[in-house]
Amino acid sequence: MVAPCVIDTARTLGCRDGAAATHLKLISLLVIFFTSVVGISAPVLLARYFQGKPVYDKAILIIKCFAAGVILSTSLVHVLPEAFTALADCQVASRHPWKDFPFSGLVTLIGALLALFVDLTASSHVEHSHKPSGDYLPVGTQDGGKKVGNGLSSEELVKLKQKLVSQVLEIGIIFHSVIIGLTMGMSQNQCTIRPLVAALAFHQVFEGMGLGGCIAQAGFSMGTVAYMCFMFSVTTPMGIVLGMIVFSVTGYDDSSPNALIMEGLLGSLSSGILIYMALVDLIAVDFFHNKLMGSQIWLKKASFVALALGSTFMSILAIWA
């Protein structure tokens, strides 16, 4: 027999205040949008400042390693535990089929395999469309612009790969941002929302820096950079508004079984995508296939410190959000 759910009714009723919750959510729309803009714009502007200077490549590499730490910590410390918690809630775990199988782990695996499939498909498409000569060059290597296909240098192929990585990464982060916003928007618990507003502001700064670092290195046009920055900045606020609409129409809040199932499944999928992108397309590429780092030991040490700092800062935020 599964034990019935035990709910602290007095505390729950004391914290449930629709008017106060709505007021906090309206404030959070502006705060989160502003901090998202600051977070994602900072590395992009920093990269443009260093562009053309001798330290440009090194600065971009260190920014990207910091970004990789942020993304890896986001997936393992924030998204994945929240997904497991949502599907382990007694309202969900006491029912079939959720109590019969660890769906969080399964969907995380599916997310990682999906990211790999997209990566392989897009890479294969790039290689075939540009008819490479067959010489294998690891992603992220530098060879002075040697031609590897008909009219396309290896540096240009690396840029195409970096653009793909940035776009898939943004998709994974957008999944995560929608879940965060939707959960907050549906919540009527002011005790939960109040600390979340400040915590999510810092969360968006660091996550934005992570994505912005990858966008900066990819060499997109100004219009594409602006579009990607805008999409990241508005996704969480749009999720909050959507959550408020869902609650007003259906009456579901963030603690309803259906909301928990949706949060758990989308969170697991997002986590799988982010784990793959952080480990394979960011960390492995820079630390094992980048000749710039391999030729300068101090740069490798600095990059590892940046990776550790990004992971640490994002992990500390898990105390509050």
XYZ file of C-alpha atoms in Angstrom:
321
model
C 0.000 0.000 0.000
C 1.222 3.495 -0.859
C 0.970 5.936 2.006
C -1.407 8.844 1.368
C 0.065 12.259 0.649
C 0.647 14.289 3.791
C 0.127 18.005 3.311
C 0.829 20.783 5.810
C -2.610 22.373 5.414
C -2.055 25.295 7.782
C 1.177 26.377 6.125
C -0.247 25.842 2.643
C -3.334 27.957 3.349
C -1.236 30.660 5.009
C 0.983 30.982 1.958
C -1.753 30.780 -0.678
C -2.677 34.338 -1.577
C -3.675 34.837 -5.195
C -3.487 38.646 -5.152
C -0.047 38.750 -3.496
C 1.220 35.985 -5.789
C 0.025 37.873 -8.886
C 1.712 41.067 -7.690
C 5.023 39.216 -7.189
C 4.726 37.580 -10.608
C 4.191 40.931 -12.340
C 7.322 42.281 -10.645
C 9.234 39.163 -11.673
C 8.372 39.745 -15.361
C 10.433 42.948 -15.454
C 13.207 41.729 -13.140
C 13.766 38.452 -15.005
C 13.602 40.084 -18.431
C 16.180 42.722 -17.438
C 18.584 40.227 -15.837
C 18.223 37.879 -18.826
C 19.191 40.692 -21.201
C 22.198 41.592 -19.036
C 23.328 37.963 -18.727
C 23.195 37.011 -22.400
C 24.437 40.365 -23.719
C 27.532 40.596 -21.477
C 29.656 37.882 -23.178
C 28.493 38.969 -26.642
C 29.519 42.579 -26.018
C 32.736 41.468 -24.312
C 33.649 39.332 -27.325
C 33.034 42.235 -29.695
C 35.219 44.466 -27.510
C 38.110 41.997 -27.703
C 37.585 41.261 -31.409
C 40.670 42.075 -33.447
C 42.927 42.203 -30.391
C 45.714 39.673 -29.717
C 43.899 38.210 -26.703
C 40.599 37.685 -28.584
C 40.866 33.911 -29.096
C 42.023 33.341 -25.505
C 39.265 35.545 -24.052
C 36.596 33.755 -26.092
C 37.927 30.359 -25.001
C 37.843 31.290 -21.296
C 34.333 32.762 -21.637
C 33.158 29.581 -23.359
C 34.662 27.365 -20.634
C 32.869 29.424 -17.972
C 29.709 28.996 -20.046
C 30.210 25.226 -20.222
C 30.429 25.068 -16.427
C 27.199 27.035 -16.102
C 25.363 24.780 -18.570
C 26.650 21.550 -16.972
C 25.667 22.728 -13.491
C 22.273 23.883 -14.752
C 21.532 20.426 -16.134
C 22.849 18.319 -13.228
C 22.160 20.517 -10.178
C 19.007 22.395 -11.203
C 17.027 20.738 -13.984
C 17.553 17.018 -13.368
C 16.861 17.017 -9.583
C 13.730 19.123 -10.131
C 12.494 16.680 -12.771
C 13.083 13.686 -10.484
C 11.363 15.502 -7.596
C 8.320 16.368 -9.734
C 7.764 12.766 -10.857
C 8.553 11.423 -7.370
C 5.844 13.550 -5.760
C 3.355 11.332 -3.953
C 0.479 12.594 -6.114
C 2.292 11.244 -9.193
C 4.358 8.353 -7.818
C 1.314 6.701 -6.276
C -0.292 6.177 -9.708
C 0.347 3.964 -12.725
C 2.542 4.037 -14.752
C 4.652 6.589 -12.867
C 5.281 4.324 -9.872
C 6.338 1.391 -12.069
C 9.328 2.868 -13.892
C 11.966 5.658 -13.450
C 10.644 7.884 -16.256
C 12.898 10.822 -15.323
C 16.021 8.833 -16.154
C 14.462 7.403 -19.308
C 13.422 10.788 -20.699
C 16.837 12.256 -19.789
C 18.410 9.460 -21.823
C 16.034 10.208 -24.705
C 17.020 13.897 -24.531
C 20.738 13.033 -24.744
C 20.170 10.642 -27.657
C 17.977 13.226 -29.392
C 20.739 15.830 -29.072
C 23.226 13.308 -30.484
C 20.887 12.516 -33.387
C 20.453 16.208 -34.239
C 24.218 16.703 -33.930
C 25.015 13.777 -36.244
C 22.331 14.684 -38.778
C 23.323 18.334 -39.010
C 27.054 17.557 -39.129
C 26.478 14.992 -41.881
C 24.393 17.499 -43.826
C 27.141 20.138 -43.550
C 29.836 17.675 -44.638
C 27.882 16.386 -47.647
C 26.702 19.809 -48.787
C 30.249 21.105 -48.845
C 31.792 17.876 -50.213
C 34.774 17.560 -47.856
C 37.912 15.837 -49.083
C 37.629 13.102 -46.461
C 40.359 14.402 -44.131
C 39.059 14.243 -40.559
C 39.504 17.384 -38.523
C 38.210 17.350 -34.923
C 35.755 20.099 -34.165
C 37.440 23.106 -32.603
C 40.909 22.517 -34.103
C 42.818 25.368 -35.619
C 44.810 24.792 -38.809
C 45.222 28.253 -40.238
C 42.313 28.009 -42.656
C 43.367 24.954 -44.679
C 40.776 24.051 -47.284
C 38.951 20.792 -46.594
C 36.246 21.001 -49.221
C 35.259 22.833 -52.359
C 35.906 26.473 -51.459
C 35.297 26.006 -47.709
C 38.093 26.162 -45.124
C 38.236 24.115 -41.941
C 37.697 27.315 -39.936
C 34.432 27.897 -41.775
C 33.351 24.316 -41.054
C 34.164 24.857 -37.376
C 32.052 28.031 -37.406
C 29.130 26.114 -38.921
C 29.475 23.511 -36.177
C 29.606 26.203 -33.486
C 26.456 27.783 -34.877
C 24.688 24.423 -34.719
C 25.850 23.908 -31.124
C 24.572 27.350 -30.107
C 21.169 26.771 -31.705
C 20.628 23.325 -30.155
C 21.845 24.651 -26.810
C 19.347 27.489 -26.949
C 16.557 24.995 -27.642
C 17.500 23.033 -24.512
C 17.704 26.189 -22.405
C 14.382 27.451 -23.761
C 12.733 24.176 -22.658
C 14.162 24.783 -19.188
C 13.121 28.456 -19.150
C 9.556 27.646 -20.199
C 9.281 25.123 -17.353
C 10.585 27.640 -14.797
C 8.206 30.354 -16.005
C 5.203 28.059 -16.316
C 5.721 26.678 -12.810
C 5.984 30.133 -11.284
C 3.040 31.439 -13.284
C 0.760 28.633 -12.094
C 1.838 28.903 -8.458
C -0.376 30.707 -5.949
C 2.094 30.218 -3.097
C 3.610 33.595 -2.233
C 6.065 31.944 0.194
C 7.567 30.059 -2.742
C 7.461 32.892 -5.284
C 9.068 35.622 -3.142
C 12.545 34.033 -2.816
C 12.284 32.692 -6.373
C 12.175 36.185 -7.905
C 15.643 37.103 -6.584
C 17.089 33.631 -7.127
C 15.844 33.425 -10.720
C 17.304 36.853 -11.457
C 20.793 35.529 -10.666
C 19.929 32.234 -12.366
C 19.113 34.033 -15.621
C 22.301 36.093 -15.447
C 24.540 33.021 -15.230
C 22.530 30.924 -17.674
C 22.474 33.860 -20.090
C 26.258 34.153 -19.783
C 26.519 30.466 -20.623
C 24.482 30.753 -23.800
C 25.920 34.151 -24.687
C 29.463 32.767 -24.537
C 28.581 30.132 -27.131
C 26.752 32.628 -29.343
C 29.727 35.000 -29.215
C 32.114 32.329 -30.496
C 29.804 31.113 -33.265
C 30.126 34.293 -35.339
C 26.438 34.860 -36.139
C 25.304 37.978 -37.960
C 24.173 40.879 -35.776
C 20.519 40.205 -36.611
C 20.741 36.538 -35.614
C 22.568 37.406 -32.377
C 19.873 39.954 -31.524
C 17.126 37.426 -32.264
C 18.716 34.678 -30.135
C 19.314 37.102 -27.258
C 15.719 38.321 -27.487
C 14.303 34.785 -27.491
C 16.280 33.823 -24.386
C 15.274 37.037 -22.597
C 11.532 36.722 -23.202
C 11.096 32.942 -22.795
C 10.886 32.846 -18.984
C 8.588 35.919 -18.744
C 6.395 34.398 -21.479
C 6.316 31.146 -19.498
C 5.157 33.057 -16.413
C 2.362 34.735 -18.379
C 1.366 31.383 -19.902
C 1.304 29.802 -16.445
C -0.966 32.579 -15.148
C -3.305 32.014 -18.111
C -3.334 28.240 -17.564
C -4.222 28.710 -13.897
C -7.009 31.194 -14.665
C -8.520 28.874 -17.299
C -8.052 25.434 -15.720
C -7.479 26.109 -12.020
C -4.348 23.914 -12.108
C -1.521 25.181 -9.941
C 2.080 24.053 -9.808
C 1.271 21.285 -7.308
C -1.407 19.536 -9.408
C -0.517 16.040 -10.684
C -0.781 17.033 -14.361
C 1.484 20.048 -13.838
C 4.036 17.901 -12.002
C 4.040 15.299 -14.786
C 4.567 17.975 -17.442
C 7.331 19.605 -15.394
C 9.047 16.256 -14.807
C 8.969 15.118 -18.441
C 9.995 18.432 -20.011
C 12.662 18.944 -17.345
C 14.120 15.482 -17.966
C 14.189 16.047 -21.733
C 15.847 19.434 -21.290
C 18.385 17.965 -18.863
C 19.423 15.251 -21.321
C 19.954 17.816 -24.079
C 21.980 20.139 -21.837
C 24.156 17.342 -20.400
C 25.062 16.161 -23.904
C 25.765 19.671 -25.167
C 27.894 20.627 -22.148
C 30.031 17.487 -22.110
C 30.331 16.679 -25.819
C 30.025 19.928 -27.752
C 31.549 22.322 -25.222
C 33.927 20.693 -22.716
C 35.284 17.836 -24.845
C 35.782 20.060 -27.880
C 37.701 22.775 -26.062
C 39.797 20.631 -23.735
C 40.728 17.839 -26.171
C 40.474 19.248 -29.705
C 41.628 22.845 -29.410
C 45.255 23.370 -30.440
C 45.310 26.836 -28.883
C 44.710 25.343 -25.437
C 47.012 22.382 -26.052
C 49.961 24.624 -26.918
C 49.681 26.827 -23.807
C 49.544 25.138 -20.413
C 48.582 28.327 -18.559
C 45.557 28.733 -20.840
C 44.446 25.172 -20.104
C 44.696 25.882 -16.364
C 42.821 29.179 -16.722
C 40.116 27.470 -18.786
C 39.672 24.757 -16.163
C 39.393 27.408 -13.436
C 36.753 29.202 -15.536
C 34.881 25.901 -15.971
C 34.993 25.255 -12.216
C 33.873 28.807 -11.390
C 30.922 28.608 -13.782
C 29.871 25.278 -12.235
C 30.326 26.612 -8.698
C 28.393 29.854 -9.130
C 25.462 28.102 -10.779
C 25.470 25.292 -8.193
C 25.336 27.752 -5.281
C 22.093 29.170 -6.699
C 20.456 25.769 -6.127
C 20.210 26.768 -2.449
C 17.463 29.229 -3.402
C 16.164 28.072 -6.799
